[in-house]
mmCIF file of C-alpha atoms and ligand atoms in Angstrom:
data_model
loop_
_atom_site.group_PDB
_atom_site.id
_atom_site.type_symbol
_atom_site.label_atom_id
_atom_site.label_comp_id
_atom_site.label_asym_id
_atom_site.label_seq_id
_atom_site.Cartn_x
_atom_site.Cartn_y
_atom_site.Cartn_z
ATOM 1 C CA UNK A 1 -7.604 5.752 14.251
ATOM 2 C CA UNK A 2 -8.975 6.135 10.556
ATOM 3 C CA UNK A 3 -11.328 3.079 9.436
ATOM 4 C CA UNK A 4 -10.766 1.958 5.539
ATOM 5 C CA UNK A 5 -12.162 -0.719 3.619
ATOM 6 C CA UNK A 6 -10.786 -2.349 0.629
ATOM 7 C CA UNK A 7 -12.453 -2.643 -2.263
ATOM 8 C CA UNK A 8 -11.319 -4.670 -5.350
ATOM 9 C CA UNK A 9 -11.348 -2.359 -8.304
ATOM 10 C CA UNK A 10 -14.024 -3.714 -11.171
ATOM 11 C CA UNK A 11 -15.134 -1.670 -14.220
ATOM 12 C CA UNK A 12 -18.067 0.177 -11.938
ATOM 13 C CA UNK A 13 -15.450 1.805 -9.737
ATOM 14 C CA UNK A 14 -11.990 2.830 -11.832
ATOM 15 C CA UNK A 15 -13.550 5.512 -13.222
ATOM 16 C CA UNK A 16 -13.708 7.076 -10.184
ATOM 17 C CA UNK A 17 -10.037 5.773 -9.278
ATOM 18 C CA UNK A 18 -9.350 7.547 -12.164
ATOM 19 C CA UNK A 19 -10.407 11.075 -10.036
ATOM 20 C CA UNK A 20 -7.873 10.356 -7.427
ATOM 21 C CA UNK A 21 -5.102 13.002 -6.965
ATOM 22 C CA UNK A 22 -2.040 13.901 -5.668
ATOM 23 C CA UNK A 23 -0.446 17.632 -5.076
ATOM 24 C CA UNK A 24 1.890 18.364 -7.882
ATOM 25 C CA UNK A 25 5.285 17.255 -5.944
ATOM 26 C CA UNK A 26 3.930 13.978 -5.394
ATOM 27 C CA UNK A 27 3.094 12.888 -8.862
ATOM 28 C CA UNK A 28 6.544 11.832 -9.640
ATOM 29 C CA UNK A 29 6.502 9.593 -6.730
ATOM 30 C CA UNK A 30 4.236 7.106 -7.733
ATOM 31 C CA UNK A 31 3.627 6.383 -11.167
ATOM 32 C CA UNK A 32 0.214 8.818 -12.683
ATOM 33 C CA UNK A 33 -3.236 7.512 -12.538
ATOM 34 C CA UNK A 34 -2.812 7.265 -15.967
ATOM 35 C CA UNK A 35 -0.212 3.988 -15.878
ATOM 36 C CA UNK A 36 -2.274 2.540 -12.813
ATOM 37 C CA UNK A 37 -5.589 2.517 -14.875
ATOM 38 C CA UNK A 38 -3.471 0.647 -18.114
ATOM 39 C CA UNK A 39 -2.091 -1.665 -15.496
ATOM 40 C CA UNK A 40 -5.496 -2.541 -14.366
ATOM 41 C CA UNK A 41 -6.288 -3.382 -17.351
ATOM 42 C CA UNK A 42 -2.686 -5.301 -18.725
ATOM 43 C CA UNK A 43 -1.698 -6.841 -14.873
ATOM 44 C CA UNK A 44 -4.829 -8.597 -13.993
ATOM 45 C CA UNK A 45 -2.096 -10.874 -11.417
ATOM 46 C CA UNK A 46 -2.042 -7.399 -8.865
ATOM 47 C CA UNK A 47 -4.880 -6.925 -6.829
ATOM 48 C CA UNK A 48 -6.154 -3.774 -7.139
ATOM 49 C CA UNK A 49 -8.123 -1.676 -4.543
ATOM 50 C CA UNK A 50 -10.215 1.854 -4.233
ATOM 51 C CA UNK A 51 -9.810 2.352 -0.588
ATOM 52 C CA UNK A 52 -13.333 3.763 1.384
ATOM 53 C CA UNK A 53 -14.060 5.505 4.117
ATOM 54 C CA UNK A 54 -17.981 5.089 4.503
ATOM 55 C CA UNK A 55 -18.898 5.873 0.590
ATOM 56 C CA UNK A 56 -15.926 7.990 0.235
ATOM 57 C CA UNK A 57 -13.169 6.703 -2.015
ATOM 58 C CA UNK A 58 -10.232 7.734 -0.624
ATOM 59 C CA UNK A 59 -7.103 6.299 -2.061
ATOM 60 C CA UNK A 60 -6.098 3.058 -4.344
ATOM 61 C CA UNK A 61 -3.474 0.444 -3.776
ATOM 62 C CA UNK A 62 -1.856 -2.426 -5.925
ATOM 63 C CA UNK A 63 -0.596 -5.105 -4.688
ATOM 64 C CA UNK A 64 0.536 -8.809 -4.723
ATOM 65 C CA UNK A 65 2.382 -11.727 -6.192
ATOM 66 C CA UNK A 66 5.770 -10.488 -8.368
ATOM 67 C CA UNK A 67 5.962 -13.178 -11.179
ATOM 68 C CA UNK A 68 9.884 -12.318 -11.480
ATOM 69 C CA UNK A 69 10.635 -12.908 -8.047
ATOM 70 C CA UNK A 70 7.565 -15.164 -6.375
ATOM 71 C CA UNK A 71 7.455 -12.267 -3.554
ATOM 72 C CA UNK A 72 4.898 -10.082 -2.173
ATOM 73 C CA UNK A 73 5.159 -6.511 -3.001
ATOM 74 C CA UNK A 74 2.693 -3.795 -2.210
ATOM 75 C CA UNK A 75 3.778 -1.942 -5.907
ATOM 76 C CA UNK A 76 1.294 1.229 -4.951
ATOM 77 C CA UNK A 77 -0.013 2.717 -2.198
ATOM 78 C CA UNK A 78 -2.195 6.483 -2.225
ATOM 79 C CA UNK A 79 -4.430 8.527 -0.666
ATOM 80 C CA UNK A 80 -6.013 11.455 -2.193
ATOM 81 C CA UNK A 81 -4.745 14.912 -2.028
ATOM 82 C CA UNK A 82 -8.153 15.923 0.217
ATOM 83 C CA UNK A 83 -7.820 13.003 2.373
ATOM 84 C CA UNK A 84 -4.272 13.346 3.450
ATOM 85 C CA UNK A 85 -3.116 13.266 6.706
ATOM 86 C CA UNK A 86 -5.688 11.724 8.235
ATOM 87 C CA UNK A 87 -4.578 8.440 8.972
ATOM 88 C CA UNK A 88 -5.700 7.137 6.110
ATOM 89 C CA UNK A 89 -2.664 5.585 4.687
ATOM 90 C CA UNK A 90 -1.653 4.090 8.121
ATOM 91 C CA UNK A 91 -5.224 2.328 7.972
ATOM 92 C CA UNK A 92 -4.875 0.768 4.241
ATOM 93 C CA UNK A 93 -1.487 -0.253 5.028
ATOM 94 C CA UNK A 94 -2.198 -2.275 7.769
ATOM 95 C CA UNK A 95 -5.446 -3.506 5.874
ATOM 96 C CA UNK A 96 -3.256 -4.681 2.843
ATOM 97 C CA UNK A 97 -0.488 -6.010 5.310
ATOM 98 C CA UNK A 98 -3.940 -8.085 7.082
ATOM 99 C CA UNK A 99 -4.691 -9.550 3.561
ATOM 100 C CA UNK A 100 -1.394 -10.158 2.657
ATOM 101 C CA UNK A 101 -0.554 -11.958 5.827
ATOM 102 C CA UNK A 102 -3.445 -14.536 5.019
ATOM 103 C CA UNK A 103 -2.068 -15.712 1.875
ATOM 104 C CA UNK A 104 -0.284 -19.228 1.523
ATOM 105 C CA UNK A 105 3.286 -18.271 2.437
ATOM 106 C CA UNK A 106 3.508 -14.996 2.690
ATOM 107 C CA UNK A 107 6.092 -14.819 5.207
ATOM 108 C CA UNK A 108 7.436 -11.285 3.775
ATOM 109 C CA UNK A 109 6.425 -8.057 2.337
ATOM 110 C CA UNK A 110 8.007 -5.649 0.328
ATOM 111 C CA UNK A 111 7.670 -2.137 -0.812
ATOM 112 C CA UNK A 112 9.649 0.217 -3.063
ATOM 113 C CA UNK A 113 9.630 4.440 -2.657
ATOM 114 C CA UNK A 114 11.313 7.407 -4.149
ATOM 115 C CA UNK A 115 14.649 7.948 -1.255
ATOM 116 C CA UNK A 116 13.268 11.587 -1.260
ATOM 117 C CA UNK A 117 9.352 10.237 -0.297
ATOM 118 C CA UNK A 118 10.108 10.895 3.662
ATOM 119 C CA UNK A 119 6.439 10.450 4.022
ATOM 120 C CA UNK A 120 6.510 6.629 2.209
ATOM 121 C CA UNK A 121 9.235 6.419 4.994
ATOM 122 C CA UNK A 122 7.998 7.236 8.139
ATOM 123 C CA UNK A 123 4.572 5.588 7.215
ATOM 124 C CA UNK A 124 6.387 2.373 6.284
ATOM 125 C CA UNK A 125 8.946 2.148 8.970
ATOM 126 C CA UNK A 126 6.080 2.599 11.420
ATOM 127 C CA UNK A 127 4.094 -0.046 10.432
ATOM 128 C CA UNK A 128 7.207 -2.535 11.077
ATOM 129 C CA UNK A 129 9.415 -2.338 7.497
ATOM 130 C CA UNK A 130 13.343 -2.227 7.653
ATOM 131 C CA UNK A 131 15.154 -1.383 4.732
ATOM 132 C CA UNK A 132 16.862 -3.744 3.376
ATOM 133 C CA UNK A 133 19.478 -2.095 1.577
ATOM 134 C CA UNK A 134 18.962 -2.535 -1.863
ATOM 135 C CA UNK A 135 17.802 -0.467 -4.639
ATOM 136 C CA UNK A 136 15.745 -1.291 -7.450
ATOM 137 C CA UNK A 137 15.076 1.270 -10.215
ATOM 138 C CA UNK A 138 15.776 4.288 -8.286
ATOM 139 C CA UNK A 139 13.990 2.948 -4.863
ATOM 140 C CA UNK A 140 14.935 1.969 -1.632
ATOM 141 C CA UNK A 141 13.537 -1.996 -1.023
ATOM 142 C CA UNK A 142 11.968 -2.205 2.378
ATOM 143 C CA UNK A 143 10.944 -5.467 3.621
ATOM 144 C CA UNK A 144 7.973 -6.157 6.356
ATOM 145 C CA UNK A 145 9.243 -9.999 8.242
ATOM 146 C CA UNK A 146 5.427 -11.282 8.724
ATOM 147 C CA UNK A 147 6.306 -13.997 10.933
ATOM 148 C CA UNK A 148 7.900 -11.713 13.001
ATOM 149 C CA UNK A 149 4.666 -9.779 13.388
ATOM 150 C CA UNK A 150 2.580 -12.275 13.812
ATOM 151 C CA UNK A 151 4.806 -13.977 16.959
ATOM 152 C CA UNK A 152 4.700 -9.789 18.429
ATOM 153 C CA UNK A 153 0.750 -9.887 17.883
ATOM 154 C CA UNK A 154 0.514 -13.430 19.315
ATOM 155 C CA UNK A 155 2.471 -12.412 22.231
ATOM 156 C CA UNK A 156 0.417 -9.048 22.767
ATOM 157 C CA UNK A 157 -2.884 -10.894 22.254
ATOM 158 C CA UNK A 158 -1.155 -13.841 25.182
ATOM 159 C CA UNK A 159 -0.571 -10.470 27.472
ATOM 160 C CA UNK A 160 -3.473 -9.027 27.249
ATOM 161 C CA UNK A 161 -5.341 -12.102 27.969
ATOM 162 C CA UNK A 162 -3.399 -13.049 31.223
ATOM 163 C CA UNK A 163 -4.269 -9.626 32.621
HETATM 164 C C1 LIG B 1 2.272 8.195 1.545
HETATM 165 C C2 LIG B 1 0.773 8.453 1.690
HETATM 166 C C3 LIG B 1 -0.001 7.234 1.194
HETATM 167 C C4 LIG B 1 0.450 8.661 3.188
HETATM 168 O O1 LIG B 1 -0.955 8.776 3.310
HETATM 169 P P1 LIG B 1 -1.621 9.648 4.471
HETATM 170 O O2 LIG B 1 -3.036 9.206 4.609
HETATM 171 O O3 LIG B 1 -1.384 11.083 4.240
HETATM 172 O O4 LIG B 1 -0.753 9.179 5.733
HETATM 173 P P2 LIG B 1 -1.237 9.082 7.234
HETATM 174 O O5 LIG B 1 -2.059 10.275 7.599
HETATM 175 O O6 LIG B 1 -1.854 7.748 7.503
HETATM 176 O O7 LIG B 1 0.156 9.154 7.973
HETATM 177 C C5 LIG B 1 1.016 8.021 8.005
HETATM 178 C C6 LIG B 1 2.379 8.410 8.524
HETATM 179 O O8 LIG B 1 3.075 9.087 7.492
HETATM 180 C C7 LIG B 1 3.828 10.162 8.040
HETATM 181 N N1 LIG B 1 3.354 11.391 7.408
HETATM 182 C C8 LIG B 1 2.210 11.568 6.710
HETATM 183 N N2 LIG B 1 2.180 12.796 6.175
HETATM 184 C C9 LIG B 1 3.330 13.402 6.562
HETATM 185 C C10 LIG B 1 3.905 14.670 6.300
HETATM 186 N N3 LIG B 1 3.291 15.578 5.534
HETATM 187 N N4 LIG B 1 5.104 14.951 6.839
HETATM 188 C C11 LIG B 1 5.752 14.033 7.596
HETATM 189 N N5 LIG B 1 5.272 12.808 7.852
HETATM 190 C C12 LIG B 1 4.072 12.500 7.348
HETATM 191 C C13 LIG B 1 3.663 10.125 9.524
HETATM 192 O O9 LIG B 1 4.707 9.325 10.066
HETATM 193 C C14 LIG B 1 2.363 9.400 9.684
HETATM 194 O O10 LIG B 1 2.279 8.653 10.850
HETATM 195 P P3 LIG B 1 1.915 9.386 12.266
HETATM 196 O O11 LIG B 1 0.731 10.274 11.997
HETATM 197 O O12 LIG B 1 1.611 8.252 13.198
HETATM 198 O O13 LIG B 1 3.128 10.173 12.645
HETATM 199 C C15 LIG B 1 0.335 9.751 0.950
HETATM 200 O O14 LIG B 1 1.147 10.814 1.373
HETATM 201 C C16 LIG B 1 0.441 9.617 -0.565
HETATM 202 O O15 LIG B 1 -0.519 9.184 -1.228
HETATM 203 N N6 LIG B 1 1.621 9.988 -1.136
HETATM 204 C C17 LIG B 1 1.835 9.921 -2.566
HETATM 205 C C18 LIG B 1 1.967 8.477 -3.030
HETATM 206 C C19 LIG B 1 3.104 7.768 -2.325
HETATM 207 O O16 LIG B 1 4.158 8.337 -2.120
HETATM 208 N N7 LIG B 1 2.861 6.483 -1.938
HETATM 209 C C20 LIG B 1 3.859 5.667 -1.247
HETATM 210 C C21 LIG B 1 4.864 5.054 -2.168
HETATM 211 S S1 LIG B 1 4.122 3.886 -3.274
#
């Protein structure tokens, strides 16, 4: 399993963010490096994060409190081009869905993705989202139920320690 660490973006480190990529059929599925770098500077309310292996930047995520609806939504989620496939999104996710659990009421998560982003899909569903139907701007809503997954870790952590 891939190791990350999350790193709140400050001025030292979005340049680098900034270097990030995605092949050329995946830059319409998340908005360009371009908008994420003017949001970090016009949404200070999302957390934003370079995500390392080691030294090595390997992705960025966004994520947090929606002022229009009081929920928290992981808005963006990537992983470099060169650092694809290796588990590496799996690992931030369940990072971000640590942090998120940890916050005062978060007692749901939600993401958005492109209905053609089969890869947002799979890696979402697997890490315990169900969507929930609805579509906002283009995207299929899937929501994460956290006090559902905390009662299944709770119960695994009760298992293991009985045997
Ligand atoms: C989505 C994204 C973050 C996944 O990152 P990644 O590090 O390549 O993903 P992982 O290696 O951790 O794989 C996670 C799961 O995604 C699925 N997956 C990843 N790449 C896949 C591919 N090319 N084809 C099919 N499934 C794939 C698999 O289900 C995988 O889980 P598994 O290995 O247990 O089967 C990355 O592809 C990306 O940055 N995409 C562009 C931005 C984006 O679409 N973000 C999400 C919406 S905001």
């Amino acid at each position: 399993m891939a190791k990350v660490v999350l790193r709140e973006i400050n001025k030292e480190i979005w340049p680098r963010c900034m270097e990030l990529t995605l092949k050329l059929e995946q830059g319409g599925l998340v908005a360009p490096n371009f908008y994420r770098v003017h949001e970090f500077k016009a949404e200070p309310q999302f957390i934003q994060v370079a995500i390392f292996d080691g030294e090595e930047m390997v992705g960025y995520a966004m994520y947090g409190v929606d002022p229009d609806d009081g929920k928290y939504w992981i808005y963006r989620l990537m992983i470099d081009i060169d650092h694809q496939r290796m588990g590496y999104g799996k690992a931030a996710l369940e990072e971000i869905i640590k942090v998120l659990s940890d916050q005062p009421g978060c007692d749901e998560i939600f993401v958005g993705y492109r209905p053609e982003n089969f890869v947002a899909h799979a890696m979402y569903l697997s890490a315990g989202f169900k969507r929930t139907g609805s579509m906002l701007q283009g995207e299929y809503i899937a929501r994460l139920d956290v006090k559902e997954l905390k009662a299944q870790v709770e119960t695994e952590e009760a298992r293991l320690a009985a045997s």
